[in-house]
Amino acid sequence: DGGITQSPKYLFRKEGQNVTLSCEQNLNHDAMYWYRQDPGQGLRLIYYSQIVNDFQKGDIAEGYSVSREKKESFPLTVTSAQKNPTAFYLCASSTQQGASDTQYFGPGTRLTVL
Amino acid sequence: KQEVTQIPAALSVPEGENLVLNCSFTDSAIYNLQWFRQDPGKGLTSLLLIQSSQREQTSGRLNASLDKSSGRSTLYIAASQPGDSATYLCAVNNNDMRFGAGTRLTVKP
C-alpha cells in the first residue's frame, strides 16, 4: 500500500526532554511537510523539505528541528526549547513543493507534555 | 500573508439536508484550493482540488466552487448523511498551503 505513516500515534514528553516524531512515505514524493494543529485552529507549517538534504523553516519553526537524509523519511524533533509542544502533529508529502497537486497526509501524532 | 477564514465554525443539520460550507481568502494569486475532511484524531483526507483556472469540481454528493476574484470558495454537500459528520478544512495554495480553522459538521440521524 502506498501512503504516509507516522509513529507513534501518541507520545508523552516530560519537561526538558527532546522527542522525535517519525514520518515515512513510499509515494516517491520529493516534498515533505510538518504541520502543527491546535484545537479550533488551522494547520500551521513548522518545516518543509523540497528535496533530500534540504529543508526550510515554516511559520513556527522555533523549538523544532528536522532532517531529510532519505527521500522517504522526514523526522521531526521537538526540543526542550519548544515551550508549548502539546498538539497534534501532521506530516504530509507532495510531488513538489508549491506544486498544483494535492498534499497527502499521515494519520498524525498526538504529543502531550506531562 | 494569506489569511483563510471558514464560516461557520460549527454546523448541525438533520440527515438529508443540503448544506453549504464557506471559505474565504485574502490573496487571490493562488495555484489551487483544496477541501479536506478530518475525522476526530485522524489525518486529513483530500476531497476536492480546484485549480486556479477552474470554477468548480464535483465528486459524488460534493461540489466545490471557486471565485478567485472575490476570494471565496464553497463546498456544497447534497443529501447529507450521518457519515458526513467530520471537520471540513479549506486550504489555499500559493506556494505555501494556508489552512482555515475548519467547520465542524454534525449530521443527526
GROMACS .gro file of N, CA, C and O in nm, chain A residues 9 35 37 40-43 45 48 59 88 90 97-103 105-108 110, chain B residues 1 31-32 34 36 38 41-46 49 51 89 93 95-102:
model
  192
    9LYS      N    1   0.157   0.696   1.749
    9LYS     CA    2   0.028   0.763   1.741
    9LYS      C    3   0.011   0.859   1.859
    9LYS      O    4  -0.044   0.969   1.845
   35TYR      N    5   0.324   1.985   0.999
   35TYR     CA    6   0.227   2.083   1.047
   35TYR      C    7   0.195   2.056   1.193
   35TYR      O    8   0.199   1.944   1.239
   37GLN      N    9  -0.128   2.121   1.465
   37GLN     CA   10  -0.270   2.156   1.474
   37GLN      C   11  -0.308   2.169   1.620
   37GLN      O   12  -0.291   2.075   1.698
   40GLY      N   13  -0.934   2.409   1.744
   40GLY     CA   14  -1.001   2.528   1.692
   40GLY      C   15  -0.916   2.612   1.599
   40GLY      O   16  -0.958   2.723   1.560
   41GLN      N   17  -0.799   2.562   1.561
   41GLN     CA   18  -0.712   2.637   1.470
   41GLN      C   19  -0.682   2.556   1.347
   41GLN      O   20  -0.690   2.433   1.347
   42GLY      N   21  -0.644   2.627   1.243
   42GLY     CA   22  -0.599   2.558   1.124
   42GLY      C   23  -0.460   2.502   1.143
   42GLY      O   24  -0.395   2.524   1.245
   43LEU      N   25  -0.412   2.428   1.043
   43LEU     CA   26  -0.278   2.373   1.047
   43LEU      C   27  -0.176   2.484   1.026
   43LEU      O   28  -0.195   2.573   0.943
   45LEU      N   29   0.239   2.555   0.948
   45LEU     CA   30   0.356   2.489   0.892
   45LEU      C   31   0.478   2.509   0.983
   45LEU      O   32   0.514   2.622   1.016
   48TYR      N   33   0.941   2.243   0.605
   48TYR     CA   34   0.917   2.166   0.485
   48TYR      C   35   1.050   2.137   0.415
   48TYR      O   36   1.150   2.207   0.438
   59ASP      N   37   0.628   2.870   0.939
   59ASP     CA   38   0.585   2.984   1.021
   59ASP      C   39   0.620   2.972   1.168
   59ASP      O   40   0.634   3.072   1.237
   88PHE      N   41  -0.137   1.829   1.809
   88PHE     CA   42  -0.149   1.719   1.713
   88PHE      C   43  -0.058   1.753   1.596
   88PHE      O   44  -0.067   1.862   1.539
   90LEU      N   45   0.098   1.670   1.221
   90LEU     CA   46   0.066   1.604   1.095
   90LEU      C   47   0.180   1.618   0.997
   90LEU      O   48   0.235   1.727   0.978
   97GLN      N   49   0.707   2.086  -0.386
   97GLN     CA   50   0.660   2.195  -0.301
   97GLN      C   51   0.601   2.305  -0.387
   97GLN      O   52   0.659   2.344  -0.487
   98GLY      N   53   0.482   2.354  -0.347
   98GLY     CA   54   0.417   2.460  -0.422
   98GLY      C   55   0.355   2.413  -0.552
   98GLY      O   56   0.307   2.492  -0.630
   99ALA      N   57   0.353   2.283  -0.575
   99ALA     CA   58   0.300   2.231  -0.700
   99ALA      C   59   0.148   2.237  -0.701
   99ALA      O   60   0.084   2.263  -0.600
  100SER      N   61   0.092   2.211  -0.817
  100SER     CA   62  -0.052   2.223  -0.832
  100SER      C   63  -0.127   2.098  -0.787
  100SER      O   64  -0.248   2.095  -0.793
  101ASP      N   65  -0.056   1.995  -0.743
  101ASP     CA   66  -0.127   1.876  -0.699
  101ASP      C   67  -0.143   1.875  -0.548
  101ASP      O   68  -0.094   1.962  -0.477
  102THR      N   69  -0.211   1.771  -0.501
  102THR     CA   70  -0.250   1.769  -0.362
  102THR      C   71  -0.137   1.728  -0.269
  102THR      O   72  -0.037   1.669  -0.313
  103GLN      N   73  -0.153   1.758  -0.142
  103GLN     CA   74  -0.068   1.703  -0.037
  103GLN      C   75  -0.140   1.584   0.024
  103GLN      O   76  -0.262   1.586   0.043
  105PHE      N   77  -0.165   1.332   0.352
  105PHE     CA   78  -0.137   1.344   0.494
  105PHE      C   79  -0.127   1.209   0.562
  105PHE      O   80  -0.197   1.113   0.526
  106GLY      N   81  -0.041   1.204   0.664
  106GLY     CA   82  -0.035   1.088   0.751
  106GLY      C   83  -0.144   1.095   0.857
  106GLY      O   84  -0.219   1.192   0.864
  107PRO      N   85  -0.152   0.991   0.943
  107PRO     CA   86  -0.259   0.984   1.043
  107PRO      C   87  -0.236   1.072   1.164
  107PRO      O   88  -0.327   1.088   1.245
  108GLY      N   89  -0.116   1.128   1.180
  108GLY     CA   90  -0.090   1.219   1.290
  108GLY      C   91  -0.031   1.155   1.414
  108GLY      O   92  -0.045   1.034   1.437
  110ARG      N   93  -0.019   1.254   1.833
  110ARG     CA   94  -0.062   1.346   1.939
  110ARG      C   95   0.044   1.348   2.047
  110ARG      O   96   0.071   1.245   2.110
  115LYS      N   97   0.043   3.833   0.385
  115LYS     CA   98   0.031   3.693   0.421
  115LYS      C   99  -0.113   3.647   0.400
  115LYS      O  100  -0.206   3.714   0.440
  145TYR      N  101  -0.245   2.900  -0.661
  145TYR     CA  102  -0.233   2.790  -0.756
  145TYR      C  103  -0.361   2.707  -0.757
  145TYR      O  104  -0.410   2.667  -0.861
  146ASN      N  105  -0.409   2.679  -0.637
  146ASN     CA  106  -0.528   2.596  -0.625
  146ASN      C  107  -0.588   2.610  -0.485
  146ASN      O  108  -0.529   2.673  -0.396
  148GLN      N  109  -0.805   2.356  -0.196
  148GLN     CA  110  -0.847   2.220  -0.165
  148GLN      C  111  -0.943   2.218  -0.048
  148GLN      O  112  -0.930   2.299   0.046
  150PHE      N  113  -1.056   1.950   0.247
  150PHE     CA  114  -1.018   1.828   0.315
  150PHE      C  115  -1.125   1.791   0.417
  150PHE      O  116  -1.195   1.876   0.471
  152GLN      N  117  -1.151   1.587   0.793
  152GLN     CA  118  -1.074   1.533   0.904
  152GLN      C  119  -1.168   1.473   1.006
  152GLN      O  120  -1.254   1.542   1.062
  155GLY      N  121  -0.916   1.300   1.565
  155GLY     CA  122  -0.791   1.232   1.594
  155GLY      C  123  -0.723   1.169   1.474
  155GLY      O  124  -0.632   1.087   1.491
  156LYS      N  125  -0.766   1.206   1.355
  156LYS     CA  126  -0.711   1.145   1.233
  156LYS      C  127  -0.642   1.250   1.146
  156LYS      O  128  -0.650   1.370   1.171
  157GLY      N  129  -0.578   1.200   1.040
  157GLY     CA  130  -0.518   1.290   0.942
  157GLY      C  131  -0.623   1.348   0.849
  157GLY      O  132  -0.742   1.328   0.867
  158LEU      N  133  -0.575   1.420   0.748
  158LEU     CA  134  -0.664   1.485   0.652
  158LEU      C  135  -0.679   1.400   0.527
  158LEU      O  136  -0.582   1.344   0.478
  159THR      N  137  -0.801   1.398   0.476
  159THR     CA  138  -0.829   1.329   0.350
  159THR      C  139  -0.874   1.432   0.249
  159THR      O  140  -0.968   1.508   0.275
  160SER      N  141  -0.809   1.436   0.134
  160SER     CA  142  -0.845   1.532   0.030
  160SER      C  143  -0.979   1.494  -0.033
  160SER      O  144  -1.001   1.378  -0.070
  163LEU      N  145  -0.998   1.916  -0.523
  163LEU     CA  146  -0.892   2.011  -0.555
  163LEU      C  147  -0.936   2.093  -0.675
  163LEU      O  148  -0.971   2.037  -0.779
  165GLN      N  149  -0.816   2.380  -0.934
  165GLN     CA  150  -0.704   2.459  -0.984
  165GLN      C  151  -0.750   2.602  -1.004
  165GLN      O  152  -0.868   2.631  -1.020
  203LEU      N  153  -1.194   2.115   0.622
  203LEU     CA  154  -1.091   2.219   0.618
  203LEU      C  155  -1.070   2.265   0.475
  203LEU      O  156  -1.066   2.185   0.381
  207ASN      N  157  -0.343   2.725  -0.173
  207ASN     CA  158  -0.204   2.705  -0.209
  207ASN      C  159  -0.155   2.818  -0.299
  207ASN      O  160  -0.197   2.830  -0.413
  209ASN      N  161   0.206   2.876  -0.318
  209ASN     CA  162   0.341   2.830  -0.290
  209ASN      C  163   0.355   2.770  -0.151
  209ASN      O  164   0.435   2.682  -0.128
  210ASP      N  165   0.279   2.823  -0.054
  210ASP     CA  166   0.263   2.760   0.076
  210ASP      C  167   0.116   2.728   0.093
  210ASP      O  168   0.030   2.804   0.048
  211MET      N  169   0.088   2.618   0.162
  211MET     CA  170  -0.053   2.586   0.191
  211MET      C  171  -0.095   2.662   0.316
  211MET      O  172  -0.027   2.657   0.418
  212ARG      N  173  -0.209   2.731   0.307
  212ARG     CA  174  -0.266   2.801   0.423
  212ARG      C  175  -0.402   2.741   0.451
  212ARG      O  176  -0.486   2.733   0.360
  213PHE      N  177  -0.422   2.703   0.575
  213PHE     CA  178  -0.544   2.633   0.614
  213PHE      C  179  -0.638   2.722   0.693
  213PHE      O  180  -0.593   2.804   0.776
  214GLY      N  181  -0.767   2.703   0.671
  214GLY     CA  182  -0.865   2.760   0.760
  214GLY      C  183  -0.876   2.676   0.886
  214GLY      O  184  -0.819   2.567   0.894
  215ALA      N  185  -0.949   2.727   0.984
  215ALA     CA  186  -0.965   2.656   1.111
  215ALA      C  187  -1.066   2.542   1.102
  215ALA      O  188  -1.074   2.461   1.193
  216GLY      N  189  -1.143   2.539   0.994
  216GLY     CA  190  -1.236   2.428   0.973
  216GLY      C  191  -1.377   2.456   1.017
  216GLY      O  192  -1.404   2.548   1.096
   0.00000   0.00000   0.00000
